[in-house]
C-alpha positions as a printed NumPy array, in Angstrom:
array([[  0.   ,   0.   ,   0.   ],
       [  2.871,   2.362,   0.82 ],
       [  4.424,   1.814,  -2.632],
       [  1.134,   2.628,  -4.372],
       [  0.664,   5.815,  -2.345],
       [  4.257,   6.867,  -3.015],
       [  3.854,   6.2  ,  -6.75 ],
       [  0.664,   8.256,  -6.886],
       [  2.287,  11.156,  -5.031],
       [  5.329,  11.129,  -7.33 ],
       [  3.101,  11.04 , -10.42 ],
       [  1.058,  13.95 ,  -9.065],
       [  4.161,  16.039,  -8.333],
       [  5.687,  15.363, -11.747],
       [  2.458,  16.06 , -13.622],
       [  2.123,  19.443, -11.944],
       [  5.474,  20.471, -13.465],
       [  4.166,  20.184, -17.02 ],
       [  2.143,  22.719, -18.939],
       [ -0.031,  22.079, -21.956],
       [ -0.476,  25.706, -22.94 ],
       [  1.421,  27.204, -25.842],
       [  1.628,  30.695, -24.415],
       [  4.676,  32.704, -23.593],
       [  5.263,  34.211, -20.202],
       [  5.69 ,  37.951, -20.309],
       [  7.671,  40.036, -17.89 ],
       [  5.64 ,  42.542, -15.928],
       [  8.285,  45.23 , -15.482],
       [ 11.759,  44.942, -17.005],
       [ 14.784,  46.73 , -15.608],
       [ 16.359,  49.576, -17.545],
       [ 19.685,  48.862, -19.237],
       [ 21.829,  51.338, -21.145],
       [ 21.973,  51.424, -24.931],
       [ 25.335,  49.632, -25.244],
       [ 24.384,  46.936, -22.735],
       [ 20.958,  46.49 , -24.327],
       [ 22.494,  46.175, -27.801],
       [ 25.095,  43.624, -26.714],
       [ 22.562,  41.435, -24.91 ],
       [ 19.926,  41.749, -27.648],
       [ 22.476,  40.906, -30.337],
       [ 23.573,  37.749, -28.547],
       [ 20.041,  36.61 , -27.713],
       [ 18.792,  37.343, -31.258],
       [ 21.597,  35.277, -32.785],
       [ 20.794,  32.369, -30.477],
       [ 17.075,  32.646, -31.219],
       [ 17.804,  32.712, -34.969],
       [ 19.51 ,  29.335, -34.598],
       [ 16.343,  27.826, -33.127],
       [ 13.251,  29.601, -34.495],
       [ 13.411,  28.898, -38.218],
       [ 14.596,  30.536, -41.416],
       [ 14.251,  34.304, -41.659],
       [ 12.855,  34.116, -45.188],
       [  9.736,  32.256, -44.051],
       [  9.382,  33.238, -40.375],
       [  7.678,  36.377, -39.114],
       [  8.162,  37.316, -35.472],
       [  5.695,  39.253, -33.305],
       [  6.869,  41.382, -30.381],
       [  4.723,  43.44 , -28.042],
       [  5.127,  47.187, -28.511],
       [  7.609,  48.577, -25.995],
       [  9.651,  51.762, -25.835],
       [ 12.579,  50.472, -23.756],
       [ 16.145,  50.456, -25.06 ],
       [ 16.246,  46.671, -24.842],
       [ 13.021,  46.2  , -26.831],
       [ 14.323,  48.504, -29.571],
       [ 17.7  ,  46.723, -29.582],
       [ 16.068,  43.282, -29.754],
       [ 13.806,  44.357, -32.622],
       [ 16.787,  45.816, -34.504],
       [ 18.888,  42.688, -33.888],
       [ 16.13 ,  40.381, -35.139],
       [ 15.656,  42.546, -38.227],
       [ 19.424,  42.427, -38.702],
       [ 19.137,  38.65 , -38.916],
       [ 16.58 ,  39.134, -41.701],
       [ 13.361,  38.486, -39.798],
       [ 10.168,  40.414, -40.451],
       [  9.159,  41.775, -37.043],
       [  5.616,  42.891, -36.196],
       [  5.263,  45.238, -33.225],
       [  1.958,  46.941, -33.968],
       [ -0.147,  43.78 , -33.628],
       [ -1.389,  43.964, -37.221],
       [ -1.116,  40.496, -38.671],
       [ -2.075,  39.718, -42.256],
       [ -4.649,  37.05 , -43.057],
       [ -2.077,  34.583, -44.354],
       [  0.528,  35.329, -41.675],
       [  1.069,  33.122, -38.663],
       [  3.797,  34.972, -36.769],
       [  5.812,  33.395, -33.988],
       [  5.112,  35.275, -30.771],
       [  8.321,  36.334, -29.025],
       [  8.34 ,  37.434, -25.397],
       [ 11.341,  38.719, -23.512],
       [ 12.351,  39.748, -20.061],
       [ 15.401,  41.365, -18.579],
       [ 16.031,  41.42 , -14.837],
       [ 18.894,  41.906, -12.457],
       [ 20.152,  39.569,  -9.786],
       [ 23.302,  39.67 ,  -7.71 ],
       [ 24.952,  42.306,  -9.901],
       [ 24.214,  40.503, -13.162],
       [ 21.645,  41.048, -15.881],
       [ 19.407,  38.043, -16.579],
       [ 17.943,  37.971, -20.092],
       [ 15.252,  35.644, -21.422],
       [ 13.727,  35.375, -24.892],
       [ 10.968,  32.857, -25.508],
       [  8.492,  31.595, -28.079],
       [  5.745,  29.014, -27.593],
       [  8.272,  26.327, -28.612],
       [ 11.518,  27.438, -26.961],
       [ 12.877,  29.599, -24.145],
       [ 16.438,  30.904, -24.037],
       [ 18.086,  32.47 , -21.021],
       [ 21.505,  33.743, -20.047],
       [ 23.183,  35.865, -17.375],
       [ 25.385,  38.795, -18.432],
       [ 27.85 ,  41.082, -16.739],
       [ 27.417,  44.709, -17.782],
       [ 30.645,  46.365, -18.931],
       [ 31.506,  49.899, -19.989],
       [ 31.303,  48.855, -23.656],
       [ 28.204,  46.661, -23.423],
       [ 27.868,  43.259, -21.784],
       [ 29.552,  39.894, -21.773],
       [ 27.999,  36.49 , -21.074],
       [ 28.436,  35.349, -17.474],
       [ 26.758,  31.958, -17.86 ],
       [ 26.151,  29.322, -20.482],
       [ 23.052,  29.65 , -22.628],
       [ 20.036,  27.925, -21.095],
       [ 17.717,  26.313, -23.654],
       [ 14.31 ,  24.907, -22.801],
       [ 12.36 ,  23.255, -25.615],
       [  8.647,  22.719, -25.272],
       [  6.749,  19.943, -26.996]])
């Protein structure tokens, strides 16, 4: 009886860790980073996202409208990789854009950046420098089914 109860509890705990939704988590209030730091982080994250999200010629990305330096830098970096980026929410009838959410936070003197789509989430810690930022951790990749 104890083994059955333990198995049920383990199954319950593990099933609560999974999500069936294909939505992206959005940050409520990002921190402010300077132009050079924002550009360095956005450039790195955009290049990593480009490796995972699909070819630029056939993939349109949708970002929420934001006026922060990081949002502008991320949009510019994605466009630099050749992606069509929608920020005004106007999607054509035949378009099925990939929704991209991002967040940027600080912790223990480092900047934590995350970029995610319904299929993948990328994250990395950075150390801000006078000329921008440099990675302070390996890239974290989470793929969703």
